[in-house]
PDB file of N, CA, C and O in Angstrom:
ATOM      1  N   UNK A  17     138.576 109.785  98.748  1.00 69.00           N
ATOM      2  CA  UNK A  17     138.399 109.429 100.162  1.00 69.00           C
ATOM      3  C   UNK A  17     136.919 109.481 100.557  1.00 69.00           C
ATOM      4  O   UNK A  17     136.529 108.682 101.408  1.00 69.00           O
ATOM      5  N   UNK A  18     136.062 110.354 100.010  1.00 69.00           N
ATOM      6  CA  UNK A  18     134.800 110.559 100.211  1.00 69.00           C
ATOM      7  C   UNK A  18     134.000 109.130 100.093  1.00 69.00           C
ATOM      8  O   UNK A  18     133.306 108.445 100.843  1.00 69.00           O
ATOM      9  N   UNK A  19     134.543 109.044  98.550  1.00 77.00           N
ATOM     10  CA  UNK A  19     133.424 107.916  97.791  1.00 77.00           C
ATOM     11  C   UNK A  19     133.998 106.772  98.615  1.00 77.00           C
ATOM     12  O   UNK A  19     133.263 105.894  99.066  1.00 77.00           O
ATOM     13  N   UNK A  20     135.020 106.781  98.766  1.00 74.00           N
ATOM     14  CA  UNK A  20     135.499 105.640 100.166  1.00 74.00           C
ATOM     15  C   UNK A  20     134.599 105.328 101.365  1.00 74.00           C
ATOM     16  O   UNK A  20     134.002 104.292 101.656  1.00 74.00           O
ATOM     17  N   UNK A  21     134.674 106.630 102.038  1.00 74.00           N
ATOM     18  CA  UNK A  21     133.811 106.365 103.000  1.00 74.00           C
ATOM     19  C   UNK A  21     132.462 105.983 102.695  1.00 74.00           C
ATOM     20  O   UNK A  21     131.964 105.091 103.383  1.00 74.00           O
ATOM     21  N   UNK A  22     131.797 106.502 101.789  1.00 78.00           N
ATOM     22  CA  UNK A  22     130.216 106.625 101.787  1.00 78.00           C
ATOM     23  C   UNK A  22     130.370 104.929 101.440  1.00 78.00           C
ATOM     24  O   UNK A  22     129.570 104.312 102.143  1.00 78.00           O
ATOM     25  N   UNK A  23     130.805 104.438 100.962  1.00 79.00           N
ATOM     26  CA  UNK A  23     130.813 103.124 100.155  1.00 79.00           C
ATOM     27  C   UNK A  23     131.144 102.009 101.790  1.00 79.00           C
ATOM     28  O   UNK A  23     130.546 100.934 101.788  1.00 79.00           O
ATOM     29  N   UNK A  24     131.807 102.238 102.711  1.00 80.00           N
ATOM     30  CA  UNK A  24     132.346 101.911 103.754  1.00 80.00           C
ATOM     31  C   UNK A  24     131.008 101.945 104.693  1.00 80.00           C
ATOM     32  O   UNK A  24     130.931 101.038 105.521  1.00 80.00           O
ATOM     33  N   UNK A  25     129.816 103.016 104.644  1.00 80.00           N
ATOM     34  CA  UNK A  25     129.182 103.142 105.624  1.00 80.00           C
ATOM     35  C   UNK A  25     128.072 102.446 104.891  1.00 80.00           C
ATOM     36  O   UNK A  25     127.235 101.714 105.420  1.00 80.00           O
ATOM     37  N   UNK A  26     128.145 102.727 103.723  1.00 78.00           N
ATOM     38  CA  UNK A  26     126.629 101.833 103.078  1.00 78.00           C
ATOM     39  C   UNK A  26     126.844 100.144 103.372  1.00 78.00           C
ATOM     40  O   UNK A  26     125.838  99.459 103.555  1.00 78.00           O
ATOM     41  N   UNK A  27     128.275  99.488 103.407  1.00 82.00           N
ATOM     42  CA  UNK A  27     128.193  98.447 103.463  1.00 82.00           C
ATOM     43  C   UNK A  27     127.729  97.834 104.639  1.00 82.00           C
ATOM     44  O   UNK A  27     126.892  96.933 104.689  1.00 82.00           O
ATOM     45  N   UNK A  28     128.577  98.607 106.017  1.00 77.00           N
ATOM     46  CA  UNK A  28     127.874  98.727 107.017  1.00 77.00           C
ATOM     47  C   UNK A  28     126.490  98.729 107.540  1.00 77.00           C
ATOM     48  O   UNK A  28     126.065  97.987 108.426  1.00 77.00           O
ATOM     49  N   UNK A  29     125.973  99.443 107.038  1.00 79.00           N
ATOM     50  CA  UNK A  29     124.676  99.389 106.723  1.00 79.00           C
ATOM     51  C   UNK A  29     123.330  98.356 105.928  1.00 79.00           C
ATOM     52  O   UNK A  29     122.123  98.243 106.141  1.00 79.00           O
ATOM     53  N   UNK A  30     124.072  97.875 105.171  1.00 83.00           N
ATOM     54  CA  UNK A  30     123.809  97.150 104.169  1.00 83.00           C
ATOM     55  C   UNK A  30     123.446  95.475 105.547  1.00 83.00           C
ATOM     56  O   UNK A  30     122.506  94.743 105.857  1.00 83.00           O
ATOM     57  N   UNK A  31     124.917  95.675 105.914  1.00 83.00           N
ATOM     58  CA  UNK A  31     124.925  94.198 106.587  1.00 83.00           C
ATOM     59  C   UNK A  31     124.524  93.984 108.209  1.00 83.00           C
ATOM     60  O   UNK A  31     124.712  92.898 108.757  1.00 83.00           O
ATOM     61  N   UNK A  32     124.046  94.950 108.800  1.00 84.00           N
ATOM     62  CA  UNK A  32     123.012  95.605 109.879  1.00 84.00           C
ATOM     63  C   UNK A  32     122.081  95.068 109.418  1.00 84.00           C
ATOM     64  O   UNK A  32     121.816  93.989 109.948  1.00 84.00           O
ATOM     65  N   UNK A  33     121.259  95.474 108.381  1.00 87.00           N
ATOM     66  CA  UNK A  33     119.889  95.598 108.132  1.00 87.00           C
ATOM     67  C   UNK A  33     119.753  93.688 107.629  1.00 87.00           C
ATOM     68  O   UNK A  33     118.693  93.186 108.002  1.00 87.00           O
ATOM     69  N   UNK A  34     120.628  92.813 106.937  1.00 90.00           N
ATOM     70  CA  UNK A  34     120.602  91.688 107.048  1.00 90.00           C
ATOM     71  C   UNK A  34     120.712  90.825 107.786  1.00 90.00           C
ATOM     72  O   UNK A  34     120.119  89.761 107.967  1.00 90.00           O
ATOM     73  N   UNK A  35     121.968  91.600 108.478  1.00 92.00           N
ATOM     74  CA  UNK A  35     121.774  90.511 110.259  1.00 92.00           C
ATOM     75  C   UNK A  35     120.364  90.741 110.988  1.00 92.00           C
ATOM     76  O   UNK A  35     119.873  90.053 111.882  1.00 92.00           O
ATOM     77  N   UNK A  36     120.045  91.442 110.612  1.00 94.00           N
ATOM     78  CA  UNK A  36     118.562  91.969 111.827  1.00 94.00           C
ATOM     79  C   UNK A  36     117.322  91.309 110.617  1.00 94.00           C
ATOM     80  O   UNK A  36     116.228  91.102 111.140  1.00 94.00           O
ATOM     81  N   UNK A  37     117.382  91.084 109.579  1.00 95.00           N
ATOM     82  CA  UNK A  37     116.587  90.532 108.476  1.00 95.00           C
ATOM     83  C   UNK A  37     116.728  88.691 109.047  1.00 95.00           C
ATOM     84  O   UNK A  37     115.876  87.807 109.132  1.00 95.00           O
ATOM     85  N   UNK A  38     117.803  88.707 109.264  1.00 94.00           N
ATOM     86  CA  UNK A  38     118.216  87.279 109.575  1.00 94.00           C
ATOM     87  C   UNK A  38     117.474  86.695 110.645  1.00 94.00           C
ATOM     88  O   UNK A  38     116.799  85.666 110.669  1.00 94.00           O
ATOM     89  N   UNK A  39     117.798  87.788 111.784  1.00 96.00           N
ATOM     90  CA  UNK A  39     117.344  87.568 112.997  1.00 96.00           C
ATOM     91  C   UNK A  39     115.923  87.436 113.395  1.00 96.00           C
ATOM     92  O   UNK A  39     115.602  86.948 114.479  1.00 96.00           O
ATOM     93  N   UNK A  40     114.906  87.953 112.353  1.00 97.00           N
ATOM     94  CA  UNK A  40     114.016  88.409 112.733  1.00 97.00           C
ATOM     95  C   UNK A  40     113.458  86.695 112.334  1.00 97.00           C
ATOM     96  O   UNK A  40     112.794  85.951 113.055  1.00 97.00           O
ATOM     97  N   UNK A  41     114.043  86.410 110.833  1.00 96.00           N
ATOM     98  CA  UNK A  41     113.476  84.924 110.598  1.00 96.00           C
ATOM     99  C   UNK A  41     114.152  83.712 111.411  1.00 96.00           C
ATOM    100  O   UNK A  41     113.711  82.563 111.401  1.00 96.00           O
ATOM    101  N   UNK A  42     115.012  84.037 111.943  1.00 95.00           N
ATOM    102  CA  UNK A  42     115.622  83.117 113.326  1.00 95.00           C
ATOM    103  C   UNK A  42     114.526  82.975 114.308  1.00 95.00           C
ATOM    104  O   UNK A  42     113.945  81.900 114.463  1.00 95.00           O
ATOM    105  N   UNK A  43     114.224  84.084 114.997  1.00 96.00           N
ATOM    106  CA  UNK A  43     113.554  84.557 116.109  1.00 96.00           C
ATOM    107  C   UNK A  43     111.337  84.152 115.589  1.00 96.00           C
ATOM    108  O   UNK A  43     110.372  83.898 116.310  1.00 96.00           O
ATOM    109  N   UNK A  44     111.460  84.282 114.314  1.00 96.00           N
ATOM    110  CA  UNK A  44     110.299  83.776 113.934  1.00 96.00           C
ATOM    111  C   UNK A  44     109.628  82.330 114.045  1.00 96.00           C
ATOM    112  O   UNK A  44     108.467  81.965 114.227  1.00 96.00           O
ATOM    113  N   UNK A  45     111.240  81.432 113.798  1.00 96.00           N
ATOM    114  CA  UNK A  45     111.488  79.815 113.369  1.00 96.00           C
ATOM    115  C   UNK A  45     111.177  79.515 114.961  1.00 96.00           C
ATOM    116  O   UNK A  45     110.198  78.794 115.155  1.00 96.00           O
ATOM    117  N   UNK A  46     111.838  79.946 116.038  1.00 96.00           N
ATOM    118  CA  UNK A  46     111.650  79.428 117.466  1.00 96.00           C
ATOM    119  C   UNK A  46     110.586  80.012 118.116  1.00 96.00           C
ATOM    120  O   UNK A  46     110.074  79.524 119.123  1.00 96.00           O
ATOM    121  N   UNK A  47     110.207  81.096 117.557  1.00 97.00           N
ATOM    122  CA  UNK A  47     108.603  81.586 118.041  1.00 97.00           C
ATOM    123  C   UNK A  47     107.676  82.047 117.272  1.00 97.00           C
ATOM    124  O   UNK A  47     107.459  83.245 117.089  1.00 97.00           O
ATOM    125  N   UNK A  48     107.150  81.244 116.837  1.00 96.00           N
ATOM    126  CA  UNK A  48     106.070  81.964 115.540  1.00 96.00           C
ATOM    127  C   UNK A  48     105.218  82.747 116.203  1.00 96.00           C
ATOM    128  O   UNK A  48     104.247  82.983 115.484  1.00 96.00           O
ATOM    129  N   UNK A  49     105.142  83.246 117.229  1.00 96.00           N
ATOM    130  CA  UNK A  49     103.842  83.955 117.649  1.00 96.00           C
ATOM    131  C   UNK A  49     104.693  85.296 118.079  1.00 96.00           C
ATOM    132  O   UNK A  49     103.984  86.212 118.496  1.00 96.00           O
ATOM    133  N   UNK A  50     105.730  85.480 118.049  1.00 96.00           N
ATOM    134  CA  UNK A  50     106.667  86.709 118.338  1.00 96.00           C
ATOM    135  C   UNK A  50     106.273  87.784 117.821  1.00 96.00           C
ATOM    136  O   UNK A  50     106.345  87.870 116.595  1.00 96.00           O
ATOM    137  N   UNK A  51     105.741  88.917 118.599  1.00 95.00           N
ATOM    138  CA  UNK A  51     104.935  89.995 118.288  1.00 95.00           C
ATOM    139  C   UNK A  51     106.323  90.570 117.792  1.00 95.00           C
ATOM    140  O   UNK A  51     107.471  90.129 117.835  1.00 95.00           O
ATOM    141  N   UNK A  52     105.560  92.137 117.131  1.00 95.00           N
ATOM    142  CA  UNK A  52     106.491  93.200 116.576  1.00 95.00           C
ATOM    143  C   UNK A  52     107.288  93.806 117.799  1.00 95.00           C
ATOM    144  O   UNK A  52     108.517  93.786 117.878  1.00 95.00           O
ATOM    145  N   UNK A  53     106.387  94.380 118.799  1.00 96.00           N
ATOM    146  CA  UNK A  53     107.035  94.751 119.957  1.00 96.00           C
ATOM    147  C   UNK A  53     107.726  93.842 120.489  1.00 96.00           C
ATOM    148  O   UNK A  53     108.253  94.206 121.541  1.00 96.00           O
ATOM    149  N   UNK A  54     107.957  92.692 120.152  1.00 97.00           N
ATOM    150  CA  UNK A  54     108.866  91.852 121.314  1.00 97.00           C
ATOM    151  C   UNK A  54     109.689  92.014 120.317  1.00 97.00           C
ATOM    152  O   UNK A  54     110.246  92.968 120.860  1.00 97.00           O
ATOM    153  N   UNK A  55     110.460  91.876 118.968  1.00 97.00           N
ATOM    154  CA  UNK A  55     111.246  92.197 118.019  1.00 97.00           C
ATOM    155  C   UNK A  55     111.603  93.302 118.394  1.00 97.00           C
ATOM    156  O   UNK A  55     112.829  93.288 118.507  1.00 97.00           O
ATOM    157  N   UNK A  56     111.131  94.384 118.684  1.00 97.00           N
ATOM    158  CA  UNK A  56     111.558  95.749 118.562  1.00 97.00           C
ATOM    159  C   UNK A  56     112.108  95.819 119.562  1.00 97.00           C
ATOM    160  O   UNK A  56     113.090  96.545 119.407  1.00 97.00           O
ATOM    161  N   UNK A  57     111.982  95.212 121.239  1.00 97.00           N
ATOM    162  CA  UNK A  57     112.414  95.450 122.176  1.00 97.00           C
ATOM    163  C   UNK A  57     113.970  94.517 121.995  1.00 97.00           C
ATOM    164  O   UNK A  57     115.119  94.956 122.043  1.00 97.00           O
ATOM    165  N   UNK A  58     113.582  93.365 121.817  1.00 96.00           N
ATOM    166  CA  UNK A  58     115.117  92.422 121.207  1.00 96.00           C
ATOM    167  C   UNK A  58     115.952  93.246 120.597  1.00 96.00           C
ATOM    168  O   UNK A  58     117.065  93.532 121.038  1.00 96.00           O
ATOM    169  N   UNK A  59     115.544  93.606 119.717  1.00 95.00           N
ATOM    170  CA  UNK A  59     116.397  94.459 118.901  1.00 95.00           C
ATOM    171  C   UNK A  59     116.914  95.372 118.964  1.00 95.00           C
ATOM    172  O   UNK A  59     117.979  95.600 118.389  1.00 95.00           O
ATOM    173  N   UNK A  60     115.977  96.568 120.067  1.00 96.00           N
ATOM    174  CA  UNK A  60     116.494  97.585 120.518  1.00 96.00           C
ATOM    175  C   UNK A  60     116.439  98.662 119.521  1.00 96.00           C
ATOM    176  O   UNK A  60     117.194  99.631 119.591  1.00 96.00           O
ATOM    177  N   UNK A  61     115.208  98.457 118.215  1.00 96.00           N
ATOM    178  CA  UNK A  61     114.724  99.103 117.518  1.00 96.00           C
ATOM    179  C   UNK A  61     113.152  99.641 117.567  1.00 96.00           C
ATOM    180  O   UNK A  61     112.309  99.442 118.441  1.00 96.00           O
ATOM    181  N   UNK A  62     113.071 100.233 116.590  1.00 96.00           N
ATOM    182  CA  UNK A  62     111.695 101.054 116.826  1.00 96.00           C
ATOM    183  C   UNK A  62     110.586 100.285 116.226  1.00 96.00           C
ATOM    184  O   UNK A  62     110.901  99.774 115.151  1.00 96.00           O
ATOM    185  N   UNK A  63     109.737 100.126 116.498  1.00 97.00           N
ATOM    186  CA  UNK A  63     108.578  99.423 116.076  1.00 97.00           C
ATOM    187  C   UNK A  63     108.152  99.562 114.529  1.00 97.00           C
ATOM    188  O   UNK A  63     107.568  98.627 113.982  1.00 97.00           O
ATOM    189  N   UNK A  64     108.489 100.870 113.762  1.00 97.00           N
ATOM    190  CA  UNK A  64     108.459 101.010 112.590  1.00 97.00           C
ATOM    191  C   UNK A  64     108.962  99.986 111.714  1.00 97.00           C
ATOM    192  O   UNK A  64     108.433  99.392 110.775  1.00 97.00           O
ATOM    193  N   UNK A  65     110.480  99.891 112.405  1.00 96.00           N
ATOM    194  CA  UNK A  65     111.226  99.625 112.096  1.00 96.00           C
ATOM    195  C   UNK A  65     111.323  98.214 111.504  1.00 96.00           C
ATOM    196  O   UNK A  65     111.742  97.830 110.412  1.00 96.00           O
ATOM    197  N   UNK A  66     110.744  97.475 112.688  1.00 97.00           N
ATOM    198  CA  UNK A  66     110.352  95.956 112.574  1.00 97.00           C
ATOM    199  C   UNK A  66     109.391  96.013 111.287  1.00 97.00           C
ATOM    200  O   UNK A  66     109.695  95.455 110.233  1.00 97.00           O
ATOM    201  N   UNK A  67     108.328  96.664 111.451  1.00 97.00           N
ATOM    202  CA  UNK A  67     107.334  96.381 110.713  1.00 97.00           C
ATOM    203  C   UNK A  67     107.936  96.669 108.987  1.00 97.00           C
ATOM    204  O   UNK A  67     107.737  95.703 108.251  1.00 97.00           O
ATOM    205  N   UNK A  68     108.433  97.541 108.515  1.00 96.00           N
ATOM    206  CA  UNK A  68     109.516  97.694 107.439  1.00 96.00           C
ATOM    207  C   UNK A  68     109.901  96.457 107.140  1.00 96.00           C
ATOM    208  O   UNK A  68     109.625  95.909 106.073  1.00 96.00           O
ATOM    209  N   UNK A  69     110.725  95.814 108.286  1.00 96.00           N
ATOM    210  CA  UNK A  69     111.864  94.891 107.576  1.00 96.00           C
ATOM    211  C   UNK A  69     111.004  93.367 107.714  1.00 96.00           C
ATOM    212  O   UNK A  69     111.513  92.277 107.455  1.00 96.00           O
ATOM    213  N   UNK A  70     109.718  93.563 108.140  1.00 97.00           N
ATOM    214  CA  UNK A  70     108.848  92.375 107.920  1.00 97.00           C
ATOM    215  C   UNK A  70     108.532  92.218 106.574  1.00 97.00           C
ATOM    216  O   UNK A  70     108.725  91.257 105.829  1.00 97.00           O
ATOM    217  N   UNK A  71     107.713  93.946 106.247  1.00 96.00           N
ATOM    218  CA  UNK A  71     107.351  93.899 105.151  1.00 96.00           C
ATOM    219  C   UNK A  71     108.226  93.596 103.727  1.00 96.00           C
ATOM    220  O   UNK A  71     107.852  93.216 102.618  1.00 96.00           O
ATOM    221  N   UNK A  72     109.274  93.864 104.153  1.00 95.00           N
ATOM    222  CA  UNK A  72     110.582  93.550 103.066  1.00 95.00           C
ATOM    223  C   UNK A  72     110.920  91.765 102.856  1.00 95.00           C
ATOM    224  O   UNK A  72     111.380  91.205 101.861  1.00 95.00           O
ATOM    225  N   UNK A  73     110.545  91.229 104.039  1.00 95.00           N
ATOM    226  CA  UNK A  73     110.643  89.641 104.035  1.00 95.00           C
ATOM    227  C   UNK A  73     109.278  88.857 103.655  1.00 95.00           C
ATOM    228  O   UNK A  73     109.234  87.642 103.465  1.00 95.00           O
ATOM    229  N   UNK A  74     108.344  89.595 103.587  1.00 95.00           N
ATOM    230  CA  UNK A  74     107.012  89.054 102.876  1.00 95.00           C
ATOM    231  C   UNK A  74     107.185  89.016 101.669  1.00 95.00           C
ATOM    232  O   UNK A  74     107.212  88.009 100.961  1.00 95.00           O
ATOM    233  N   UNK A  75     107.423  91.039 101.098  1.00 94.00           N
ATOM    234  CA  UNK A  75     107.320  90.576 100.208  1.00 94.00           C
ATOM    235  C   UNK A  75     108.720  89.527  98.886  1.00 94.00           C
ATOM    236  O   UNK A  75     108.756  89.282  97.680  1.00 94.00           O
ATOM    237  N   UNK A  76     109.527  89.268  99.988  1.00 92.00           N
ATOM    238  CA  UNK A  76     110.843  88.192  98.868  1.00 92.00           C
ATOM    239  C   UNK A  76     109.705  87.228  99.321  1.00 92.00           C
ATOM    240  O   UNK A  76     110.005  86.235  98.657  1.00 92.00           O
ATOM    241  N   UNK A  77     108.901  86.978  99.829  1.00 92.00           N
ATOM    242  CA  UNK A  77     108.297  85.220 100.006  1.00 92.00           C
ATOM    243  C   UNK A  77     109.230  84.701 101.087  1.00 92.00           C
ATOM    244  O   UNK A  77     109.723  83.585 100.920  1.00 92.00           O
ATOM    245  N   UNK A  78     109.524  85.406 102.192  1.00 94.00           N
ATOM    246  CA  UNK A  78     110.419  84.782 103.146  1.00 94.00           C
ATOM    247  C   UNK A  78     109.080  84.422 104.324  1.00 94.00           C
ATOM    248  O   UNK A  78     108.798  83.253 104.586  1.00 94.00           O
ATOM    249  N   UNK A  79     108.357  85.568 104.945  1.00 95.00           N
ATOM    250  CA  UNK A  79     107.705  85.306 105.709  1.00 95.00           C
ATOM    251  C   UNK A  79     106.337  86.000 105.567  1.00 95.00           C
ATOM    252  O   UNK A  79     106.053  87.136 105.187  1.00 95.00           O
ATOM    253  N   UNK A  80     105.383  84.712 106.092  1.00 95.00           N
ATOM    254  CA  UNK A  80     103.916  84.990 105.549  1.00 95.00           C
ATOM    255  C   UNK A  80     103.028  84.803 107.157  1.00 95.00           C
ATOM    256  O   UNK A  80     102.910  83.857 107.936  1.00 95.00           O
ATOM    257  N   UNK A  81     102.626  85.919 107.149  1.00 96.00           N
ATOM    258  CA  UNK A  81     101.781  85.744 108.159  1.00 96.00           C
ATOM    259  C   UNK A  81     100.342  85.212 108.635  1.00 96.00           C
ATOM    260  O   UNK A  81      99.501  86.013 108.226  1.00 96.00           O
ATOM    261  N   UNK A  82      99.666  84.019 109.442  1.00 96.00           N
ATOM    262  CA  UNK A  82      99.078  83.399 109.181  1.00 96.00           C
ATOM    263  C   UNK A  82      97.761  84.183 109.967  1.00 96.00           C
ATOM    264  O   UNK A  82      98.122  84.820 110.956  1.00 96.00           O
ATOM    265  N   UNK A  83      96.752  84.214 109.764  1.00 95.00           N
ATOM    266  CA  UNK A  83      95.562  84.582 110.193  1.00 95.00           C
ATOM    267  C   UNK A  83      95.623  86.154 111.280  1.00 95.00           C
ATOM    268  O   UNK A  83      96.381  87.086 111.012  1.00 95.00           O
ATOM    269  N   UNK A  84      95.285  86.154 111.708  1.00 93.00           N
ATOM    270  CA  UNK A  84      94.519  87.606 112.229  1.00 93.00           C
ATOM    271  C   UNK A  84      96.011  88.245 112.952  1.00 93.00           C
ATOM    272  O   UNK A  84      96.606  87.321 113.505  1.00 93.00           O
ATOM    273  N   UNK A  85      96.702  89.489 113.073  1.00 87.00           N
ATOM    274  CA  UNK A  85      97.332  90.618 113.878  1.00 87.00           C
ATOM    275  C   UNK A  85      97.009  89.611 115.626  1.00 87.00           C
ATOM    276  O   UNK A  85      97.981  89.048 116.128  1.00 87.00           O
ATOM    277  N   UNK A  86      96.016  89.550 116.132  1.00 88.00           N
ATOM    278  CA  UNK A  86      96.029  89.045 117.416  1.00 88.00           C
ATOM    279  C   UNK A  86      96.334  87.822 117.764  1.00 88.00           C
ATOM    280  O   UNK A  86      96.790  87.466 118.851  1.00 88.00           O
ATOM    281  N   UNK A  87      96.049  87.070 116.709  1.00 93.00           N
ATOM    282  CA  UNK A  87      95.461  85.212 116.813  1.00 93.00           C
ATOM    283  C   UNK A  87      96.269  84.835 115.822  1.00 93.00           C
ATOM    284  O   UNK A  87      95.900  83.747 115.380  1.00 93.00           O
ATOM    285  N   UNK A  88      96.890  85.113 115.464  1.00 95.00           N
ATOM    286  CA  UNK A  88      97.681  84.456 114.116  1.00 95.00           C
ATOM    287  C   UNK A  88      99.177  84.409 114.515  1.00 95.00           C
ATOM    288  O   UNK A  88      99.601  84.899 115.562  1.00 95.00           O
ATOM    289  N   UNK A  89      99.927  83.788 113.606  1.00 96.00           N
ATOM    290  CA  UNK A  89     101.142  82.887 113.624  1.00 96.00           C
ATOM    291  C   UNK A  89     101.741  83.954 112.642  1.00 96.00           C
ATOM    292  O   UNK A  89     101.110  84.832 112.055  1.00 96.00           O
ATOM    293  N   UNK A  90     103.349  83.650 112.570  1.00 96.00           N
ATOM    294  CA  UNK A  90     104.405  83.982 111.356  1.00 96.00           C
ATOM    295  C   UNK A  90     104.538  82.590 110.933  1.00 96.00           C
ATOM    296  O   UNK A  90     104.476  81.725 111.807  1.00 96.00           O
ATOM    297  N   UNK A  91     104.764  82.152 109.349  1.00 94.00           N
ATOM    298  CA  UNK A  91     105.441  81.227 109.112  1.00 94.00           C
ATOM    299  C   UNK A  91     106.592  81.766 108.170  1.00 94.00           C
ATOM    300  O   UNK A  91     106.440  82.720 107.407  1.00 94.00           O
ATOM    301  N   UNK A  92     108.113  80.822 108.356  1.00 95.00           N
ATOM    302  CA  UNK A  92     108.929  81.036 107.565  1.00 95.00           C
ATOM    303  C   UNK A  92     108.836  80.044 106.419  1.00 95.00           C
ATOM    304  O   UNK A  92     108.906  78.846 106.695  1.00 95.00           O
ATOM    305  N   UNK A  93     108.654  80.508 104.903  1.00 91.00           N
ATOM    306  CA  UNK A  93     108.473  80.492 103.877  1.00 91.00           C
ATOM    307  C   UNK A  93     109.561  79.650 103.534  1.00 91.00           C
ATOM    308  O   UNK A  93     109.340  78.458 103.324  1.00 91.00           O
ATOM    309  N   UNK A  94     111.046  80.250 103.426  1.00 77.00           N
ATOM    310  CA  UNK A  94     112.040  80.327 102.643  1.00 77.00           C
ATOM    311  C   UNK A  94     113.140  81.218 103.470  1.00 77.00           C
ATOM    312  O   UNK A  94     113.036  82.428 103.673  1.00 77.00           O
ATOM    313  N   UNK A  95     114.370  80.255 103.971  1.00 69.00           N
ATOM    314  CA  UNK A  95     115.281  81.072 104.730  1.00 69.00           C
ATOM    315  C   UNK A  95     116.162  82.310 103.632  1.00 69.00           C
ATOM    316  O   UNK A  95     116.580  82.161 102.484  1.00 69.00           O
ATOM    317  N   UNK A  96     116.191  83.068 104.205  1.00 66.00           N
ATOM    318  CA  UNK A  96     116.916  83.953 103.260  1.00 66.00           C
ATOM    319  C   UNK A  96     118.381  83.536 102.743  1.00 66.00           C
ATOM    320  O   UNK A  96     119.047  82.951 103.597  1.00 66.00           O
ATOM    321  N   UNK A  97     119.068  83.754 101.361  1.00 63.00           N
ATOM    322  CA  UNK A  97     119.939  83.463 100.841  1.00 63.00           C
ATOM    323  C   UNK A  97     121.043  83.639 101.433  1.00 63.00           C
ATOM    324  O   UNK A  97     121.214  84.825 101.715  1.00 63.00           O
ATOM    325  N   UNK A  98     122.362  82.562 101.928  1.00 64.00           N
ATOM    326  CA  UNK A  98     123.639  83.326 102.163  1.00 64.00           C
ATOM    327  C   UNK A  98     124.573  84.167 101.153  1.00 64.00           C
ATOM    328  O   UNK A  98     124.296  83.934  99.977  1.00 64.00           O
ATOM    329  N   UNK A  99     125.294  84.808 101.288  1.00 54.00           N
ATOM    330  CA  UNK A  99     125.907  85.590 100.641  1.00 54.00           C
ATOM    331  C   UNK A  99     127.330  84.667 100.488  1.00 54.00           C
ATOM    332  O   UNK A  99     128.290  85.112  99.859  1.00 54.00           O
TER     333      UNK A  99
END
């Protein structure tokens, strides 16, 4: 029953962190200039947080960020894979 659950909450988990992976390259495609804080507030997550699951989509080659933190763009690379 244990290994049940833990297996039950990781999946959970698992598919949180992809819908919000998803979202973030959704939300990128209609606004490339979409700061971290405006993600984090959408999301209703922590700013860390965003910045993590950016860095996790750079580095698959999903999203590359174009010139400077202030003055610069997101571009989407490569939509992430469906399952």
């Amino acid at each position: 029953l244990v290994g049940l659950v833990a297996r039950a909450t990781f999946t959970v988990l698992v598919n949180v962190l992809v819908k919000r992976l998803r979202f973030i390259v959704e939300s990128v495609k209609t606004n490339n200039r979409i700061t971290i804080s405006g993600l984090s507030e959408i999301l209703g997550v922590n700013e860390k947080t965003v910045k993590r699951d950016i860095n996790k989509l750079k580095k698959q080659k999903i999203l590359n960020r174009i010139g400077s933190d202030k003055n610069g763009h997101w571009e989407v690379v490569e939509n992430i894979p469906k399952r």
